[in-house]
mmCIF file with all atom_site columns, C-alpha atoms in Angstrom:
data_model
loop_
_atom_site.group_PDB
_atom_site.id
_atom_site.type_symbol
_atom_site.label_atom_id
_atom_site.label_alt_id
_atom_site.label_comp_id
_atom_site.label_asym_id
_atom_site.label_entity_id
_atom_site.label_seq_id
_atom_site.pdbx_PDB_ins_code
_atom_site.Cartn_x
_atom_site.Cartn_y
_atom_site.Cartn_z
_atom_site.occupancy
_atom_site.B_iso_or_equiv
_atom_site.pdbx_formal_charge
_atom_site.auth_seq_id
_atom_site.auth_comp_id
_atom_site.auth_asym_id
_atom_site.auth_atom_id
_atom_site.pdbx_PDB_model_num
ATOM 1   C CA . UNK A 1 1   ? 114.631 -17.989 -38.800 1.00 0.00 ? 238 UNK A CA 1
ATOM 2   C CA . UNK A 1 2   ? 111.726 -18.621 -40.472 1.00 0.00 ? 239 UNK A CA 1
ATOM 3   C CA . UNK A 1 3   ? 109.417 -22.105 -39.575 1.00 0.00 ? 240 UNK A CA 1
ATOM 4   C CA . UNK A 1 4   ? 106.348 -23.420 -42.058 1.00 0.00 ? 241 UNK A CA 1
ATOM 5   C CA . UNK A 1 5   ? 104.722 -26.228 -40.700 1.00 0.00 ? 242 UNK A CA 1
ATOM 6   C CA . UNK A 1 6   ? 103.151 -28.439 -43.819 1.00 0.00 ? 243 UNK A CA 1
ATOM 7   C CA . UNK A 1 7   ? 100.592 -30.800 -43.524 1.00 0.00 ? 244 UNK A CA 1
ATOM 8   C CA . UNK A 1 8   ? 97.480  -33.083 -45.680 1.00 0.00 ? 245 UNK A CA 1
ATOM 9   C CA . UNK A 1 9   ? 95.769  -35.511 -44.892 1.00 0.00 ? 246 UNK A CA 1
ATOM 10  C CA . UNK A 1 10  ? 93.393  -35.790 -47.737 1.00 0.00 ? 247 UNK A CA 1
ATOM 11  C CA . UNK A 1 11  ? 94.856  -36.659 -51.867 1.00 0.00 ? 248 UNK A CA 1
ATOM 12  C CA . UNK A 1 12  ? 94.832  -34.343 -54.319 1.00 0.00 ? 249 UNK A CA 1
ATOM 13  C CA . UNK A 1 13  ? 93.994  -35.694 -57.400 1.00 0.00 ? 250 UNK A CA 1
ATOM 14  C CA . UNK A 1 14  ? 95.173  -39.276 -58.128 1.00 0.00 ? 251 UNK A CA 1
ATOM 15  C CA . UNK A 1 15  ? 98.147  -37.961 -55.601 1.00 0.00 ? 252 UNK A CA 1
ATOM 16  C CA . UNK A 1 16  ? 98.731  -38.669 -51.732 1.00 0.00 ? 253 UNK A CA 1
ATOM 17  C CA . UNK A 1 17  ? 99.037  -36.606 -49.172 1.00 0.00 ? 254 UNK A CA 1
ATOM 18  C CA . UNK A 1 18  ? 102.861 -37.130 -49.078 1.00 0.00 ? 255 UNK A CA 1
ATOM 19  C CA . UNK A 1 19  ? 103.035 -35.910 -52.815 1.00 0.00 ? 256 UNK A CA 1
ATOM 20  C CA . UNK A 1 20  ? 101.422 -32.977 -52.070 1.00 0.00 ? 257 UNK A CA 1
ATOM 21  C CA . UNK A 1 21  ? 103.151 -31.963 -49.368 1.00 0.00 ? 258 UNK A CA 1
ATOM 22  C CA . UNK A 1 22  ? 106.386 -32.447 -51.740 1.00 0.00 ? 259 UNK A CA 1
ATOM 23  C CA . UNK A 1 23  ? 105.177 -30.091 -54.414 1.00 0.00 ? 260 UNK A CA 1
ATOM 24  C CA . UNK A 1 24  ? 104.605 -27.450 -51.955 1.00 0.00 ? 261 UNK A CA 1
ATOM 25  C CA . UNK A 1 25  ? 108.411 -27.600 -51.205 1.00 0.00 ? 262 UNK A CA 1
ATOM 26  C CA . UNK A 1 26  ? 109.067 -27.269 -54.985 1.00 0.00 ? 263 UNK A CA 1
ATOM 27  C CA . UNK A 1 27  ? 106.352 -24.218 -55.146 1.00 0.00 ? 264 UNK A CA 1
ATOM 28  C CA . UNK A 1 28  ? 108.525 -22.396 -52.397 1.00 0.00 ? 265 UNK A CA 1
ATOM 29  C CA . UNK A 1 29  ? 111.715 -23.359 -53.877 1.00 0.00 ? 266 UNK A CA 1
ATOM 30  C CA . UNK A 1 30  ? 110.218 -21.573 -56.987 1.00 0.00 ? 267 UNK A CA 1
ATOM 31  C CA . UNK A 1 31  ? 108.644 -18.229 -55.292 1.00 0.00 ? 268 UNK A CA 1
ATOM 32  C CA . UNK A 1 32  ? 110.420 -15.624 -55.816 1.00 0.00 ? 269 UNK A CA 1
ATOM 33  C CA . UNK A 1 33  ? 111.703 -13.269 -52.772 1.00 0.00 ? 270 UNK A CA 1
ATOM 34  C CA . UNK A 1 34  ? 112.050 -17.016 -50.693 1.00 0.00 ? 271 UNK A CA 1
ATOM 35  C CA . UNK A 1 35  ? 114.708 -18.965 -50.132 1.00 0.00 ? 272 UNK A CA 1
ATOM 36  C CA . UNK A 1 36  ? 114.044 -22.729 -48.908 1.00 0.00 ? 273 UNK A CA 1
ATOM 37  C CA . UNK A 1 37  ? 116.897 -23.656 -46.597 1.00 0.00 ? 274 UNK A CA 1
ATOM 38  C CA . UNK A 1 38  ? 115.978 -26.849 -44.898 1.00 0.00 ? 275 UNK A CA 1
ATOM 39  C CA . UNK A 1 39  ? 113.119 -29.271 -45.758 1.00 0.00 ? 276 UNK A CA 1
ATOM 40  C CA . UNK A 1 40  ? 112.598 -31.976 -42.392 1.00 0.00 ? 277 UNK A CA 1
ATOM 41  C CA . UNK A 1 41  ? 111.752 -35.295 -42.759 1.00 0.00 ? 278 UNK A CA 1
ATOM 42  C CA . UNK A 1 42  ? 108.144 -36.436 -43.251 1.00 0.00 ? 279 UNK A CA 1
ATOM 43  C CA . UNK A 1 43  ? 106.216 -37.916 -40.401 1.00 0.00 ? 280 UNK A CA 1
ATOM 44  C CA . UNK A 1 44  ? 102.263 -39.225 -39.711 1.00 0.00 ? 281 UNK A CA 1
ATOM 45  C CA . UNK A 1 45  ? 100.545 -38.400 -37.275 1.00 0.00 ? 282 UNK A CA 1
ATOM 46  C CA . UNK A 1 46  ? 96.765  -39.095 -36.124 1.00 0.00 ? 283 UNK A CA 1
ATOM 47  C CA . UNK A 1 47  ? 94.867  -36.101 -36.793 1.00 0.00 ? 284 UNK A CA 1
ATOM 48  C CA . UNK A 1 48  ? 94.253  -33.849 -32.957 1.00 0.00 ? 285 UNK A CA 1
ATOM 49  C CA . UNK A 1 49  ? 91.864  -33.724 -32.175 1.00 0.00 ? 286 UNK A CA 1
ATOM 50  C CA . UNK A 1 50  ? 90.938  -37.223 -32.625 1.00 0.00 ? 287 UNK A CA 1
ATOM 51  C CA . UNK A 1 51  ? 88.453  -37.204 -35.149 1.00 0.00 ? 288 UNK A CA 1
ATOM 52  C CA . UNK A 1 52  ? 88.421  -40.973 -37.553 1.00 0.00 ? 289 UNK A CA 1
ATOM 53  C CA . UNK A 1 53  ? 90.116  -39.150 -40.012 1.00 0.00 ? 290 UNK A CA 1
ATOM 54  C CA . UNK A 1 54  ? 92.826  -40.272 -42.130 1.00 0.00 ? 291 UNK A CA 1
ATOM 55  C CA . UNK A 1 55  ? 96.597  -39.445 -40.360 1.00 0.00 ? 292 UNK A CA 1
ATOM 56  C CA . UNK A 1 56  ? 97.964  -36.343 -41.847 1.00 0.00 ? 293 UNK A CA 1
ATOM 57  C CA . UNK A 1 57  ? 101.199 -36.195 -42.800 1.00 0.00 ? 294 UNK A CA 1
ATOM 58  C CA . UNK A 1 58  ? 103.464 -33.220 -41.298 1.00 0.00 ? 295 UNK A CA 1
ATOM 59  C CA . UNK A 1 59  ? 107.088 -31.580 -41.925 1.00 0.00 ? 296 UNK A CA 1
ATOM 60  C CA . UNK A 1 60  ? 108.589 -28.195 -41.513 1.00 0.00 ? 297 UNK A CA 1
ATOM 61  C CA . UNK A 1 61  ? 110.461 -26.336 -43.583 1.00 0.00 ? 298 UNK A CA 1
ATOM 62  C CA . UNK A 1 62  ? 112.808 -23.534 -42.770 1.00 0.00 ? 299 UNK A CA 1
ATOM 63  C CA . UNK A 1 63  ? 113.246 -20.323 -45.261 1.00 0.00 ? 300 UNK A CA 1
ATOM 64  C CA . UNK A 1 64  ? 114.519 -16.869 -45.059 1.00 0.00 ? 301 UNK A CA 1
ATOM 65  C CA . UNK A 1 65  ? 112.490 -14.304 -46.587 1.00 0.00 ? 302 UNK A CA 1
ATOM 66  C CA . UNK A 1 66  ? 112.117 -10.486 -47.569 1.00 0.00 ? 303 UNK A CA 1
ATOM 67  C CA . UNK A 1 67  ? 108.599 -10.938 -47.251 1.00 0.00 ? 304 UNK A CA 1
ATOM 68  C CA . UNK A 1 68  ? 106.838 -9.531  -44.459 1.00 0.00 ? 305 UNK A CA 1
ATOM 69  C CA . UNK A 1 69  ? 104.690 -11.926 -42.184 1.00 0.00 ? 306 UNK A CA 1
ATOM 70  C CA . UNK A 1 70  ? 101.519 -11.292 -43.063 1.00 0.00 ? 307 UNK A CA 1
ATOM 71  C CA . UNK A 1 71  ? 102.636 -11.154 -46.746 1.00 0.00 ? 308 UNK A CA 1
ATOM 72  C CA . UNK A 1 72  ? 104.327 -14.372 -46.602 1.00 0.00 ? 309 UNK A CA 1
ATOM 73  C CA . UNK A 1 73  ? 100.808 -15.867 -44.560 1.00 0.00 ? 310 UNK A CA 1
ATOM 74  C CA . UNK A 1 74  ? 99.015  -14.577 -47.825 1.00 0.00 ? 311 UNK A CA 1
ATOM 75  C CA . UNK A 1 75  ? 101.235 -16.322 -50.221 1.00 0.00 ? 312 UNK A CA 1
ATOM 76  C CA . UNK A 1 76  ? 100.703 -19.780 -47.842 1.00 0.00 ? 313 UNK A CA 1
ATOM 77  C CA . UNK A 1 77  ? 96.876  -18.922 -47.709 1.00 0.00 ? 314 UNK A CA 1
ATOM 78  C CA . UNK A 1 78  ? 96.756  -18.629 -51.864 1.00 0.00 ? 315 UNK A CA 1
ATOM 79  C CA . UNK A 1 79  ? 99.393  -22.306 -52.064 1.00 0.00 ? 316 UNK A CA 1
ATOM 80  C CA . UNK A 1 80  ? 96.946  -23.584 -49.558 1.00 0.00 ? 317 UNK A CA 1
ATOM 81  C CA . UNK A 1 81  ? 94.109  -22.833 -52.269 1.00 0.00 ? 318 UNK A CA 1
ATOM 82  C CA . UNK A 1 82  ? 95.851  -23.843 -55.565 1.00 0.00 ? 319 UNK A CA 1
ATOM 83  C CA . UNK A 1 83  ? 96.002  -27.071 -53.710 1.00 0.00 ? 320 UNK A CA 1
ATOM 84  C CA . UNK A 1 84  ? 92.528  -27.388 -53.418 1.00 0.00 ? 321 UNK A CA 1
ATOM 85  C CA . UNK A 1 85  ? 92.382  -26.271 -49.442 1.00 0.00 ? 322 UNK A CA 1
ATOM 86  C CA . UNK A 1 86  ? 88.848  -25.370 -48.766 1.00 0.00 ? 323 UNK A CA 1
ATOM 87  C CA . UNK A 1 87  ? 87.689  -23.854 -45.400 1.00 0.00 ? 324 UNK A CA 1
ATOM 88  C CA . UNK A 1 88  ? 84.986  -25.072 -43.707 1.00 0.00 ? 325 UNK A CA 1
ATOM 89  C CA . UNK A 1 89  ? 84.950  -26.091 -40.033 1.00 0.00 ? 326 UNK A CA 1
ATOM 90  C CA . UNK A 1 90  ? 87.774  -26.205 -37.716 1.00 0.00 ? 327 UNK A CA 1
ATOM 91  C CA . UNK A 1 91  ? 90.330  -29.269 -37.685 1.00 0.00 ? 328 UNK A CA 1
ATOM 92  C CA . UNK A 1 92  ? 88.507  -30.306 -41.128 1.00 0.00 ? 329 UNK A CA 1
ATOM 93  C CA . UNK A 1 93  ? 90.422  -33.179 -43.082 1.00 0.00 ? 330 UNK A CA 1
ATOM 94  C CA . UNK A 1 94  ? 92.258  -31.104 -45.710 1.00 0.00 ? 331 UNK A CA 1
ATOM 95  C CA . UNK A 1 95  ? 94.356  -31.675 -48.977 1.00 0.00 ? 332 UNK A CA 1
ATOM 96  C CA . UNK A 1 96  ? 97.140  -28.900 -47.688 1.00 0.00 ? 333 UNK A CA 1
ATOM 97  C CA . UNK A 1 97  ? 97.928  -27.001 -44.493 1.00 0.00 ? 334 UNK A CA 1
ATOM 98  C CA . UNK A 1 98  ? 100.172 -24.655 -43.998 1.00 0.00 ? 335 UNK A CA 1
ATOM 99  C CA . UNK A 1 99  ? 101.355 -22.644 -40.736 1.00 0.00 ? 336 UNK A CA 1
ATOM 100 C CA . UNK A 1 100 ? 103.722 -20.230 -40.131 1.00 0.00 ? 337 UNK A CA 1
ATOM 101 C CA . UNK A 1 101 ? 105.269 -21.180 -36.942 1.00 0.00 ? 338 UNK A CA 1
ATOM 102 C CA . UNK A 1 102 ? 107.971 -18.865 -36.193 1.00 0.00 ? 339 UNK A CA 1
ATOM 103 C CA . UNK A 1 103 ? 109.099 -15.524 -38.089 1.00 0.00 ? 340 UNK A CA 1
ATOM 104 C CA . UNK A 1 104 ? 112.440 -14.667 -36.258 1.00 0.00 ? 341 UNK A CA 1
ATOM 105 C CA . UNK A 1 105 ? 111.933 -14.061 -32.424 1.00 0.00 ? 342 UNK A CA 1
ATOM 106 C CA . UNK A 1 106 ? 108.760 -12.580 -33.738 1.00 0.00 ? 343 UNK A CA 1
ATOM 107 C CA . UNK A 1 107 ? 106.046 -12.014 -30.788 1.00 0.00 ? 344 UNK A CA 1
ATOM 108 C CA . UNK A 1 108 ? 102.763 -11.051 -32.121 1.00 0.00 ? 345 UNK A CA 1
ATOM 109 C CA . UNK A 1 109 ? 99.227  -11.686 -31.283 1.00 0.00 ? 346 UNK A CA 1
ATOM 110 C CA . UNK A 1 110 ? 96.573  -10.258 -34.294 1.00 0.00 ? 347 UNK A CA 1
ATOM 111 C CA . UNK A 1 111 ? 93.274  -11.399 -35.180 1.00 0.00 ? 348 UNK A CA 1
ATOM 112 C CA . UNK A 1 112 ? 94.989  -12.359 -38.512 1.00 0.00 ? 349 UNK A CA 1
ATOM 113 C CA . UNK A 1 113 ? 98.190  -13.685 -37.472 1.00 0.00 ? 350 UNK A CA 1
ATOM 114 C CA . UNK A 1 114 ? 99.445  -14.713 -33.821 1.00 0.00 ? 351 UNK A CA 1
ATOM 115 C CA . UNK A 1 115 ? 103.404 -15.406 -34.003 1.00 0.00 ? 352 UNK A CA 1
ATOM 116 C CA . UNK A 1 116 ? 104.771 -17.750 -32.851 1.00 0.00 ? 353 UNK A CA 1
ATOM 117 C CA . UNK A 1 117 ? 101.794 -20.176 -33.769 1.00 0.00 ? 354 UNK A CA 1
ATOM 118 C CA . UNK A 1 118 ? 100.189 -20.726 -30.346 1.00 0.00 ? 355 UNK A CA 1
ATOM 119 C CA . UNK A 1 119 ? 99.533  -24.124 -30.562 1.00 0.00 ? 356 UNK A CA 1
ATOM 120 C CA . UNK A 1 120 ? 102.774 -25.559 -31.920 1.00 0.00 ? 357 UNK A CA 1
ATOM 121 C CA . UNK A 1 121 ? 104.527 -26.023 -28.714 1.00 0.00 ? 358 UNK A CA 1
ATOM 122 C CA . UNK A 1 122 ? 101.853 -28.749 -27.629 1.00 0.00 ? 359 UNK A CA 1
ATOM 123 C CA . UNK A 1 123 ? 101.873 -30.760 -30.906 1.00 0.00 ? 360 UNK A CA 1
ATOM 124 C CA . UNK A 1 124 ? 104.398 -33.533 -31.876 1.00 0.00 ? 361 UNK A CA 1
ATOM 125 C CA . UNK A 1 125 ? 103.681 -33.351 -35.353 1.00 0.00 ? 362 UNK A CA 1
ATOM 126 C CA . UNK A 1 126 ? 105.102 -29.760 -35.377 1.00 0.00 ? 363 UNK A CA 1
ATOM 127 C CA . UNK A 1 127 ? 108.245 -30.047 -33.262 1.00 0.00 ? 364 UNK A CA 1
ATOM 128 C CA . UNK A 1 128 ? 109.269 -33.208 -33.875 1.00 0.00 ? 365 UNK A CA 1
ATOM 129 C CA . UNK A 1 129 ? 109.997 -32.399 -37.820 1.00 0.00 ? 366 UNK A CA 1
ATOM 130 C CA . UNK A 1 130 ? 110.996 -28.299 -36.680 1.00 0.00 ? 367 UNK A CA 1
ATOM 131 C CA . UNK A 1 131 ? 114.134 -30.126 -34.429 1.00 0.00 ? 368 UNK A CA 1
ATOM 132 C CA . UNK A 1 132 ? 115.060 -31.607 -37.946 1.00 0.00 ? 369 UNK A CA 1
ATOM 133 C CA . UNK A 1 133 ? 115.578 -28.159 -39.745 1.00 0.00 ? 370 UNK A CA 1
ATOM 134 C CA . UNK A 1 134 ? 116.622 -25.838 -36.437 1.00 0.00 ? 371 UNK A CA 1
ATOM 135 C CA . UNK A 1 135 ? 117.578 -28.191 -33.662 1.00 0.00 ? 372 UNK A CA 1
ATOM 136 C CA . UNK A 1 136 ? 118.464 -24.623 -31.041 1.00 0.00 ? 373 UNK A CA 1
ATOM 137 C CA . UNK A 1 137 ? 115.350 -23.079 -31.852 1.00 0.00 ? 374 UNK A CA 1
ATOM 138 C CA . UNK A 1 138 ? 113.645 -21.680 -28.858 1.00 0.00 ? 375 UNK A CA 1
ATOM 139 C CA . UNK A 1 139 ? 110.297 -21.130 -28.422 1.00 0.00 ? 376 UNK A CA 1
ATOM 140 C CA . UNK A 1 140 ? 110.235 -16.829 -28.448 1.00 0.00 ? 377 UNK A CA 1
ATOM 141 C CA . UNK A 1 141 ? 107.710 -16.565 -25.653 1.00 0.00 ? 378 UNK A CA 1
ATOM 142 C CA . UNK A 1 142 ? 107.968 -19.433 -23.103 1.00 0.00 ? 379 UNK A CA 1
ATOM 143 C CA . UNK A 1 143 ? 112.225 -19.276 -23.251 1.00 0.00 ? 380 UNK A CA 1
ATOM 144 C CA . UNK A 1 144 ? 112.101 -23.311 -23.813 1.00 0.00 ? 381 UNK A CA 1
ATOM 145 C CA . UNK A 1 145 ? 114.175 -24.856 -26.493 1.00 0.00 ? 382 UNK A CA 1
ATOM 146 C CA . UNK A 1 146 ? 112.473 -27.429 -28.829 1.00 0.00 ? 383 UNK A CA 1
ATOM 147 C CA . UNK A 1 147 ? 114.029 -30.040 -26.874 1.00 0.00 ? 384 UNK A CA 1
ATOM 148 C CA . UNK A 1 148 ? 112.209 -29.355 -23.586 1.00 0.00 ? 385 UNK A CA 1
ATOM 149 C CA . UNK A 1 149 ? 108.908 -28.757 -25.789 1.00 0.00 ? 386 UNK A CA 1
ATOM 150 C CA . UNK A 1 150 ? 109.542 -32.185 -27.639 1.00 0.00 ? 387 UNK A CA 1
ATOM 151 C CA . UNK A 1 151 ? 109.978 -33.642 -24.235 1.00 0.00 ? 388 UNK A CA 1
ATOM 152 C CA . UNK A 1 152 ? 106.792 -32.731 -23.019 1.00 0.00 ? 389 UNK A CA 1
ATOM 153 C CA . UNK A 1 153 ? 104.885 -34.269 -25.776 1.00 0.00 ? 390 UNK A CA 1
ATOM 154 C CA . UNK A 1 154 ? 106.594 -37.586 -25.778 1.00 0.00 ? 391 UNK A CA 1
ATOM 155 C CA . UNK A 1 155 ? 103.452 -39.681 -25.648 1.00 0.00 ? 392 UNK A CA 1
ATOM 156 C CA . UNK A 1 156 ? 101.690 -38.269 -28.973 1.00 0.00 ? 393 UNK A CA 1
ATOM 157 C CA . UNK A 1 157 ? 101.212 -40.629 -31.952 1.00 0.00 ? 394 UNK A CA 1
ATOM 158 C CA . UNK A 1 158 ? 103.906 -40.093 -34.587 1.00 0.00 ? 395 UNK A CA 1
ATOM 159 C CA . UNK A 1 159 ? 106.248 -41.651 -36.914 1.00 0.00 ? 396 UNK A CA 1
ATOM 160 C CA . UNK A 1 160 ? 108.799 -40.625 -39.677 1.00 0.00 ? 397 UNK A CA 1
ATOM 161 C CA . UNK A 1 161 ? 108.278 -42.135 -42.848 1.00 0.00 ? 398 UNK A CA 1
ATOM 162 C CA . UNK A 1 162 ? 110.570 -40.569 -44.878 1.00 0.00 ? 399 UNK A CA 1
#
């Protein structure tokens, strides 16, 4: 099972954030060697750190892939760019974000890639839209099913709004 966490907070364009995050979907529905098997609901979420920025809006989508990991991180890394994602200081507002959460039971810690993501487990805005699209996943390293990891991070701000 493969997890992408999606996420904007800034427009693109005349778009919103939401829009965005929609045409991403319809990019990996169209890339080739990628399947798109579940698409979660969308959710806000105040951006974490707190920071006055605008909320981000966040969903997960779950695939199956020949792609390898790092190739499929490249192909997120170029989306990320033909959606006008520009780099500059950590937790920056952005127009797209994308995160590969989970490649199979995949444990690996690179400079380039660290699977599973090693933050994901302490943010709402990632598990609460990954229980939409794989409601048994467990977390490869810790043992503890979404569940327990959505339980733990109860009291962070977040909503569904569609």
């Amino acid at each position: 099972m493969v997890l992408i966490a999606v996420g904007a907070n800034l427009p693109l364009g005349e778009g919103s954030a939401l829009s965005t995050c929609k045409a991403v979907v319809k990019n990996l529905q169209a890339t080739p060697n990628l399947e798109v098997l579940a698409v979660s609901h969308w959710y806000e979420s105040a951006p974490v750190p707190p920071s006055g920025q605008p909320p981000y809006v966040n969903g997960v989508i779950r695939v199956r892939t020949g792609l390898s990991p790092d190739a499929l991180l490249a192909l997120l890394q170029r989306m990320e760019a033909e959606f006008g994602r520009e780099r500059s200081v950590p937790n920056a507002a952005r127009t797209l974000d994308l995160d590969l959460i989970a490649y199979d039971d995949l444990c690996q810690d690179d400079a380039h890639l660290t699977l599973p993501h090693p933050r994901a487990h302490e943010r709402a805005f990632v598990l609460l839209p990954l229980y939409d699209v794989a409601p048994d996943w467990v977390h490869p390293v810790s043992q503890r099913p979404v569940v327990a990891l959505l339980a733990a991070v109860s009291g962070q701000e977040i909503s569904r709004i569609k």
